[in-house]
mmCIF file of C-alpha atoms in Angstrom:
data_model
loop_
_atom_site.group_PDB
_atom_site.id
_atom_site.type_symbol
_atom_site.label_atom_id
_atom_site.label_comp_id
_atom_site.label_asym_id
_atom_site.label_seq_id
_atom_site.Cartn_x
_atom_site.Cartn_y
_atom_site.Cartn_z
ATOM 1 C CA UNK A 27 173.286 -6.951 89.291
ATOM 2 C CA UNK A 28 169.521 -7.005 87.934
ATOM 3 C CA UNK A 29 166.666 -5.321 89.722
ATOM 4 C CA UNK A 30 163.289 -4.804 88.201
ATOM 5 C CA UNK A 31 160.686 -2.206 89.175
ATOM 6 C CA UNK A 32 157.823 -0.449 87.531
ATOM 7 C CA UNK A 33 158.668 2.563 86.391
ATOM 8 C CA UNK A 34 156.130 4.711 88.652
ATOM 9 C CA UNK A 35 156.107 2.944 91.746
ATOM 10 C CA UNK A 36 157.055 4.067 95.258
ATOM 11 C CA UNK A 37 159.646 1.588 96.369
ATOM 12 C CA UNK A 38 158.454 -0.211 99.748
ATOM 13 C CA UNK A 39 161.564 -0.471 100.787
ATOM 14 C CA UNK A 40 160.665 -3.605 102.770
ATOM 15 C CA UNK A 41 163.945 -5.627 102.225
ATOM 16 C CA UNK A 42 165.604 -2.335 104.465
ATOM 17 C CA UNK A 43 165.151 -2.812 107.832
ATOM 18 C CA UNK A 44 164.162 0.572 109.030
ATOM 19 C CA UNK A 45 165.642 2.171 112.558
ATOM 20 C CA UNK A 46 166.423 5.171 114.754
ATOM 21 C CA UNK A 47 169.754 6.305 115.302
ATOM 22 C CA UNK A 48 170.612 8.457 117.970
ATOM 23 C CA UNK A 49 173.314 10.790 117.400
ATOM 24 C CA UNK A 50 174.374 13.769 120.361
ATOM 25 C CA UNK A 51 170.834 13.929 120.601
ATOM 26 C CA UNK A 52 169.585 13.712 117.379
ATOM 27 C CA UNK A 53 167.205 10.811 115.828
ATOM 28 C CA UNK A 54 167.119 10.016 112.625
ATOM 29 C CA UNK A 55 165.675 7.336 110.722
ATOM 30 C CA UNK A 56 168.404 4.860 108.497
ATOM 31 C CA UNK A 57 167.309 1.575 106.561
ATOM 32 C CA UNK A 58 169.545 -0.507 106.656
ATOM 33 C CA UNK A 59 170.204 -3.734 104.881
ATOM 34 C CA UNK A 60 172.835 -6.556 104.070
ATOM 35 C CA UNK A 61 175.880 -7.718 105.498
ATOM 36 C CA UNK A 62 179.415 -6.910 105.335
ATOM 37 C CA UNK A 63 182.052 -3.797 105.718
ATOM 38 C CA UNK A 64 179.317 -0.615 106.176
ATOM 39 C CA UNK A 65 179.065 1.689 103.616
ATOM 40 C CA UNK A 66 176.806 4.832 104.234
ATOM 41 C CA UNK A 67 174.442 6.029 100.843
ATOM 42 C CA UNK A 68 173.319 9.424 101.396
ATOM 43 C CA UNK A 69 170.243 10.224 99.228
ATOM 44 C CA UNK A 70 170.042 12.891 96.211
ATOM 45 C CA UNK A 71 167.250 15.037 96.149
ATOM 46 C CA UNK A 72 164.716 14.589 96.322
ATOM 47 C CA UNK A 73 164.808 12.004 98.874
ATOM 48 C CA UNK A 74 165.457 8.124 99.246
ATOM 49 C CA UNK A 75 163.767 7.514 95.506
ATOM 50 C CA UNK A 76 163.124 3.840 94.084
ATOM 51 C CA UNK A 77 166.252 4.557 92.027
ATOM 52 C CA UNK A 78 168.680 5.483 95.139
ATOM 53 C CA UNK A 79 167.667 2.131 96.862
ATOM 54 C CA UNK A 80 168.366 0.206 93.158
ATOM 55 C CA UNK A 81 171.379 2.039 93.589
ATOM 56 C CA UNK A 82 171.892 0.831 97.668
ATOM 57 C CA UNK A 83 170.593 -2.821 97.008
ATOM 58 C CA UNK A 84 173.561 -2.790 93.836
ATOM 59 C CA UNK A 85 176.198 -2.042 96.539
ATOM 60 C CA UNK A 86 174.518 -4.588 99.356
ATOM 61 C CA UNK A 87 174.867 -7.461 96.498
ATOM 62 C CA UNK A 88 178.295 -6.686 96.418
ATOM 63 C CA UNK A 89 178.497 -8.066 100.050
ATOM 64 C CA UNK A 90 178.157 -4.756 101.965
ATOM 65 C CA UNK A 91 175.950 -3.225 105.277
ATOM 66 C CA UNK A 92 173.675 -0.579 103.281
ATOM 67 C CA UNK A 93 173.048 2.302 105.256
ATOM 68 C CA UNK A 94 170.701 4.658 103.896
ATOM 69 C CA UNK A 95 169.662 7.916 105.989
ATOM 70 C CA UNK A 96 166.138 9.811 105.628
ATOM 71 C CA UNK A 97 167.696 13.207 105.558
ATOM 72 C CA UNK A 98 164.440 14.980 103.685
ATOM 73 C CA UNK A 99 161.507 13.775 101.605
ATOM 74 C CA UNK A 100 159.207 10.785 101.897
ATOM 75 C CA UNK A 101 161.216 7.829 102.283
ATOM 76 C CA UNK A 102 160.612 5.577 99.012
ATOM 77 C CA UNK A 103 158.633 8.370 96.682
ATOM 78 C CA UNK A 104 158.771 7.904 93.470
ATOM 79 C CA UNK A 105 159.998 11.480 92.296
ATOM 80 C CA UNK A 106 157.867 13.664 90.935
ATOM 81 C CA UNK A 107 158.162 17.697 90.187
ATOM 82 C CA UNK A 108 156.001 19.414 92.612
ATOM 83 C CA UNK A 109 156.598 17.822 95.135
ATOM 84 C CA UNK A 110 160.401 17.382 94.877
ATOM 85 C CA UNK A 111 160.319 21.251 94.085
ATOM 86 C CA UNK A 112 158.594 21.451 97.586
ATOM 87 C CA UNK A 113 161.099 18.993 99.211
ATOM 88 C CA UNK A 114 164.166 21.632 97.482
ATOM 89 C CA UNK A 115 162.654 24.485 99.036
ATOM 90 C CA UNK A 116 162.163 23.290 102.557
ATOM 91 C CA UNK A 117 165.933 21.992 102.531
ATOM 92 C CA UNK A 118 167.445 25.140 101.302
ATOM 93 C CA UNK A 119 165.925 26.669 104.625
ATOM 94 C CA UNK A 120 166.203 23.809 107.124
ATOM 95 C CA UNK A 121 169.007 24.999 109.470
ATOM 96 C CA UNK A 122 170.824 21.228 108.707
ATOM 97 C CA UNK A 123 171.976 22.416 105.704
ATOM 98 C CA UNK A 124 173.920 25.223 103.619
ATOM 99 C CA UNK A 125 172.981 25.176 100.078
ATOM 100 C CA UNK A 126 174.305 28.863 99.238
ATOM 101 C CA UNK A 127 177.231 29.601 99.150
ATOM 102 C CA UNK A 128 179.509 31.205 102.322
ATOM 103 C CA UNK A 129 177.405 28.952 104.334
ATOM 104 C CA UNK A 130 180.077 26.799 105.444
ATOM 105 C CA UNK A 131 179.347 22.766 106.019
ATOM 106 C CA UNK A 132 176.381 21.985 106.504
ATOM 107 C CA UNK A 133 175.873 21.060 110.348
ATOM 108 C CA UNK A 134 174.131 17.560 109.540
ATOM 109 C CA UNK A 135 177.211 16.384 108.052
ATOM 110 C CA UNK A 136 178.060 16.027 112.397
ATOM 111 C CA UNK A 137 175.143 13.680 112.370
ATOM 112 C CA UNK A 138 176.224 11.728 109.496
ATOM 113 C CA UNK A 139 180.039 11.444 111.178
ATOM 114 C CA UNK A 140 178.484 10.013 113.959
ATOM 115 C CA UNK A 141 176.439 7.477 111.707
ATOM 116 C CA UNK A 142 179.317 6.515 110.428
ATOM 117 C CA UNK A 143 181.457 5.571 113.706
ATOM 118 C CA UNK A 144 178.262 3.661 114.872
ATOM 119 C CA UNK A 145 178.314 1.918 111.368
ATOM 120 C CA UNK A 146 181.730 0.879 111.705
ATOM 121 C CA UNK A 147 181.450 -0.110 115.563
ATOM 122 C CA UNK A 148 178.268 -2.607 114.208
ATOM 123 C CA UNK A 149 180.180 -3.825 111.724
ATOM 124 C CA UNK A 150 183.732 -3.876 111.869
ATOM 125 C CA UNK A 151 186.288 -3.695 108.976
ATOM 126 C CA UNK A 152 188.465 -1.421 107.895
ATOM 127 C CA UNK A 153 186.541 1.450 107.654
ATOM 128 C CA UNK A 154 183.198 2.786 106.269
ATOM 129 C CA UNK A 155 182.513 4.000 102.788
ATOM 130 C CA UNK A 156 180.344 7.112 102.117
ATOM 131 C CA UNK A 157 178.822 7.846 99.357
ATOM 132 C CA UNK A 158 177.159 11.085 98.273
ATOM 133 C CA UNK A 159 174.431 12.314 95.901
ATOM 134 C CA UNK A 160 173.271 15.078 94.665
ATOM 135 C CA UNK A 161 172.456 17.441 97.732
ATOM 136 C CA UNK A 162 174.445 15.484 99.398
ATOM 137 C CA UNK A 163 177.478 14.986 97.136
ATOM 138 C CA UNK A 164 179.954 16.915 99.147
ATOM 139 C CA UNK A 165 178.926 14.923 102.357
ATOM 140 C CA UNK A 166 180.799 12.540 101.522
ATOM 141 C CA UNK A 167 184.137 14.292 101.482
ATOM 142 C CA UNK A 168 183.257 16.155 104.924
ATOM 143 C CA UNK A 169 182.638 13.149 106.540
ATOM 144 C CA UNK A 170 185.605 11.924 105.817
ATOM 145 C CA UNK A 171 187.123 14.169 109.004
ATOM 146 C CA UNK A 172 185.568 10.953 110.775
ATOM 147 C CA UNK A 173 188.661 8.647 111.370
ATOM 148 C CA UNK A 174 186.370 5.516 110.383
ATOM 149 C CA UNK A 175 185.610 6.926 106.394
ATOM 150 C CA UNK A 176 188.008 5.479 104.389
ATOM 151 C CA UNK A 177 186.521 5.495 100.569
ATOM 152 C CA UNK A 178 184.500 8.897 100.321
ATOM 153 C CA UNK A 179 182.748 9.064 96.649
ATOM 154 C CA UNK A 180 181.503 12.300 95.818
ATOM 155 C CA UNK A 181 179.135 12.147 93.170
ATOM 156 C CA UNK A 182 177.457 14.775 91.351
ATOM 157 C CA UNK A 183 177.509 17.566 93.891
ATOM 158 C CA UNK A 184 175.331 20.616 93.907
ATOM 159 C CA UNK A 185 176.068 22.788 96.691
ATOM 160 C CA UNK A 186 176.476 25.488 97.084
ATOM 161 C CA UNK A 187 173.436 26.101 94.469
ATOM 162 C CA UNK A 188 174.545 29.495 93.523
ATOM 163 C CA UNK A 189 178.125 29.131 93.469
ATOM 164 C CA UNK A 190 179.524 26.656 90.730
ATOM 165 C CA UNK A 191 183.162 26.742 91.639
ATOM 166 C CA UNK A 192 181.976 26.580 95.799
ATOM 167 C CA UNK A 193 182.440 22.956 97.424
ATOM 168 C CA UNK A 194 180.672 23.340 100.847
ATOM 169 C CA UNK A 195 183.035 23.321 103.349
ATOM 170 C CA UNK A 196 184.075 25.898 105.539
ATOM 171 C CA UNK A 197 187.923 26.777 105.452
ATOM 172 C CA UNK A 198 188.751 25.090 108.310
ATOM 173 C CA UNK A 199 186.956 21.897 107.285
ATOM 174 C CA UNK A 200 188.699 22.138 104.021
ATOM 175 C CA UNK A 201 192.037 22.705 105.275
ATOM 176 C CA UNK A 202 191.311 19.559 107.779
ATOM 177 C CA UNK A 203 189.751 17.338 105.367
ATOM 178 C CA UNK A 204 193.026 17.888 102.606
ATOM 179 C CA UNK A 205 195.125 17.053 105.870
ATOM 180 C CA UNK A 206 193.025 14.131 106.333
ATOM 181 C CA UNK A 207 193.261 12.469 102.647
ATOM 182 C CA UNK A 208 197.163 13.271 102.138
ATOM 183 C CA UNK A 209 198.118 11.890 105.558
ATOM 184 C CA UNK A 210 195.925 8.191 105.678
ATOM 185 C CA UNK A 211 196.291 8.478 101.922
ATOM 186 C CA UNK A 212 192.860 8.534 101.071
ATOM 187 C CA UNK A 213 191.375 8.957 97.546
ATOM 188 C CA UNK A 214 188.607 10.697 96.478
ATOM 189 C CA UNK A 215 186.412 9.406 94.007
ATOM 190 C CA UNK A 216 183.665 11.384 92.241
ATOM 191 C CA UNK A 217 181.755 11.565 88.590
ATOM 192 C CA UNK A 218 179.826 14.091 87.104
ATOM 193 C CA UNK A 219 178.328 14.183 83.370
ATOM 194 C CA UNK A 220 179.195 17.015 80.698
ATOM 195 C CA UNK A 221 176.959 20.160 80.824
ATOM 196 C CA UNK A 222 175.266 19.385 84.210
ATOM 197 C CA UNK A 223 174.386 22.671 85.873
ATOM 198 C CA UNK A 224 174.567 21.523 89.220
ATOM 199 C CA UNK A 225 178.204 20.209 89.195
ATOM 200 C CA UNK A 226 179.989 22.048 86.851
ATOM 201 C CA UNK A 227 183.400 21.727 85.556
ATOM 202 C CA UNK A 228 184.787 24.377 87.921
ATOM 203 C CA UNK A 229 183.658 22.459 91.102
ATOM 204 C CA UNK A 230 185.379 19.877 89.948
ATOM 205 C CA UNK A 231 188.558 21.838 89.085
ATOM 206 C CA UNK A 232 187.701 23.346 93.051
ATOM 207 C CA UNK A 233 188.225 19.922 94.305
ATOM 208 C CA UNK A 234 191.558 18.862 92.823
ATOM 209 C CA UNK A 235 192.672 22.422 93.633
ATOM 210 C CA UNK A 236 192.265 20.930 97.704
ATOM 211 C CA UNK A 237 192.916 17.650 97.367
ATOM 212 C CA UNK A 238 195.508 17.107 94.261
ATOM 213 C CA UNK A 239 195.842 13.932 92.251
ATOM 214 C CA UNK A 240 193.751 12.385 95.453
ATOM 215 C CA UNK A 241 190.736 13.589 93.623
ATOM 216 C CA UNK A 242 189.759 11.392 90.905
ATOM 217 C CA UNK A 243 187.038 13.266 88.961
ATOM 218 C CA UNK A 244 185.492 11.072 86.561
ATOM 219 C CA UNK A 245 183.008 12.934 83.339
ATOM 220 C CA UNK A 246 180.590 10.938 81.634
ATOM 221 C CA UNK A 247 179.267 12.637 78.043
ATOM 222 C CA UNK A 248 176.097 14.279 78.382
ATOM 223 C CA UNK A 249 174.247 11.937 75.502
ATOM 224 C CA UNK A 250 175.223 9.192 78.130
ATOM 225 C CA UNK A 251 172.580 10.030 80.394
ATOM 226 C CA UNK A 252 168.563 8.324 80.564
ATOM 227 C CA UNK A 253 166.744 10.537 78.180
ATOM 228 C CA UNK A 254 163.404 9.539 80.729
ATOM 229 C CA UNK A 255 164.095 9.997 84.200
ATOM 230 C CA UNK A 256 161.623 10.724 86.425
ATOM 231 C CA UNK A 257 159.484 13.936 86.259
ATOM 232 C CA UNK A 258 161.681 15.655 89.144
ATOM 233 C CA UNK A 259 164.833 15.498 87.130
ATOM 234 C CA UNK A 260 163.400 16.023 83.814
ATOM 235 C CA UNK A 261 161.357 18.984 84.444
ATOM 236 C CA UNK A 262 162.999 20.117 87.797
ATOM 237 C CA UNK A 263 167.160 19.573 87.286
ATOM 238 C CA UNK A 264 166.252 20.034 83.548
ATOM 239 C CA UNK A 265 169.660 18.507 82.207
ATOM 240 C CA UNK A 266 171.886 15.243 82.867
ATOM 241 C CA UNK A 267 172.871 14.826 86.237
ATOM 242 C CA UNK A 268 172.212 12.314 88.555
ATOM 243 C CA UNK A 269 174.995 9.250 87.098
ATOM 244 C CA UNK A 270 174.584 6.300 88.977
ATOM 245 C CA UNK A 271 170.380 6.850 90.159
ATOM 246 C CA UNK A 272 167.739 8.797 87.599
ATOM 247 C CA UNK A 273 169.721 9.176 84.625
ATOM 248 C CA UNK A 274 171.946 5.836 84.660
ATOM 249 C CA UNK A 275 170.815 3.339 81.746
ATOM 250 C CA UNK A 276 170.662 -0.112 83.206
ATOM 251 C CA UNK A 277 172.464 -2.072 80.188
ATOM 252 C CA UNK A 278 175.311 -4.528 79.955
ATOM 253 C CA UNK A 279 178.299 -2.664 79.071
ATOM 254 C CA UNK A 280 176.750 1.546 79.308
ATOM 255 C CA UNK A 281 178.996 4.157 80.446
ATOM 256 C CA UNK A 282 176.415 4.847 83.592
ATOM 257 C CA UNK A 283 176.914 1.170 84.429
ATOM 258 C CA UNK A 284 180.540 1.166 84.210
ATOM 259 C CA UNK A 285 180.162 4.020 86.707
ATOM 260 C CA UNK A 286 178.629 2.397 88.910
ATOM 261 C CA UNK A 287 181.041 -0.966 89.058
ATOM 262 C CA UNK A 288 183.488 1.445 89.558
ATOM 263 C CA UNK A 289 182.184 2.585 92.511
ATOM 264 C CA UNK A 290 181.154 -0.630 93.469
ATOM 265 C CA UNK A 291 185.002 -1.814 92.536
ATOM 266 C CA UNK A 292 186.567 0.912 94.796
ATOM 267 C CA UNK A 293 184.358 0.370 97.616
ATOM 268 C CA UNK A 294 185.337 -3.327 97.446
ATOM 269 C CA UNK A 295 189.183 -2.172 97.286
ATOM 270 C CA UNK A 296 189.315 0.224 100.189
ATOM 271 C CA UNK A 297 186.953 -1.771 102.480
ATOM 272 C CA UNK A 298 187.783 -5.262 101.409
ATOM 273 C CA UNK A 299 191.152 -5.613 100.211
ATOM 274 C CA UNK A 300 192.495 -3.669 103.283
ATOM 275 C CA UNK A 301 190.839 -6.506 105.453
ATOM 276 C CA UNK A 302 192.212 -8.913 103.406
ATOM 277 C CA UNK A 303 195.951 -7.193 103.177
#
């Protein structure tokens, strides 16, 4: 799993092919690439970076449909602070999203559902994986009230911004989604690194409160993390944070790595192994 890129480049995203889906109304744009079980990668902010599609394109090469919404930002921008910091702002007002806290789910997680049952319909399978980032960490987990996600992965989540032990889900979703993962006997898989800000211990403690030993939450050391990320995370999220995109180190054998095949490993499980069982 080796990609190369210089370090300040937009990403062209050119080996994505890039659509319109149509959900109750709504149009997004999705790239989409590879073949294979469908798997859904949200993108942290702040936006689809070069380093979230390294991080789709690592998941496609394990033989998976890559499906990678433009929720905010410019699609393929390298991140840098200002305007990621203008990105931030603009989300934490848009009406598709709650980022404080007793703001319940955010609405475009309906959107995303709907992604994902069109997803599965193309491609067939078991189920669909989603994976969040970020922003959209806790998507994941909310979409997984959609019958077709089967292997949610929650990674570094950040909403509600203001409320470290909040997970961003209205009690009715909550009580639904736990429902959900102890009746299909789903499991939850998530990571966050030691000292992040954003996703703090007690978020993490907020999850296995709802969802028991179906939550796997995985901690990485904070010295683990890419001392040079890209200006938006060094001078904008300020400490280590984003596992598996800006602060993974791409070596044989690193803890961010082993993160990643993880993730790669349980998508493969859940969407592959069912098919072949």
């Amino acid at each position: 799993m080796a990609t190369t890129r210089r370090q300040y480049d937009d990403d062209p995203l050119d080996d994505f092919a890039c659509r319109e889906v149509e959900v109750e109304g709504v149009r997004k744009r999705v790239h989409v690439t590879g073949a294979g079980p469908a798997v859904v990668v949200m993108p942290e902010m702040p936006g689809i970076s070069p380093d979230v599609a390294r991080f789709a394109r690592w998941i496609r090469e394990a033989g998976f449909s890559v499906y990678v919404p433009s929720l905010f930002g410019v699609d393929g921008a390298y991140p840098r602070a200002g305007a990621g910091e203008t990105v931030v702002r603009r989300a934490c007002v848009s009406a598709e999203f709650r980022a404080f806290a007793g703001g319940g789910t955010s609405p475009v997680v309906g959107w995303l559902r709907g992604l994902a049952r069109a997803a599965h319909a193309e491609r067939g399978g078991p189920g669909v994986g989603a994976v969040g980032l970020c922003f959209t960490g806790n998507f994941a987990l909310s979409m997984a009230l959609e019958p077709a996600v089967v292997a949610p992965v929650v990674n570094h989540p950040s909403l509600p911004l203001d409320d470290p032990a909040g997970i961003e889900l209205d009690e009715a979703d909550a009580a639904a989604v736990a429902e959900r993962v102890r009746r299909d006997r789903l499991k939850v898989l998530a990571y966050r690194f030691e000292n992040d800000r954003w996703c703090t211990g007690q978020r993490f403690a907020a999850y296995r409160a709802l969802l028991g030993d179906a939550f796997d939450g995985r901690v990485l050391p904070a010295e683990a993390a890419n001392t040079d990320p890209p200006p938006f995370f060094r001078e904008v999220v300020g400490c280590p944070h984003s596992v598996v995109t800006a602060h993974l180190v791409d070596e044989a054998g690193h803890p961010t790595v082993r993160a990643r095949d993880e993730i790669v490993s349980f998508l493969v499980e859940r969407l592959k192994g069912r098919a072949a069982g």
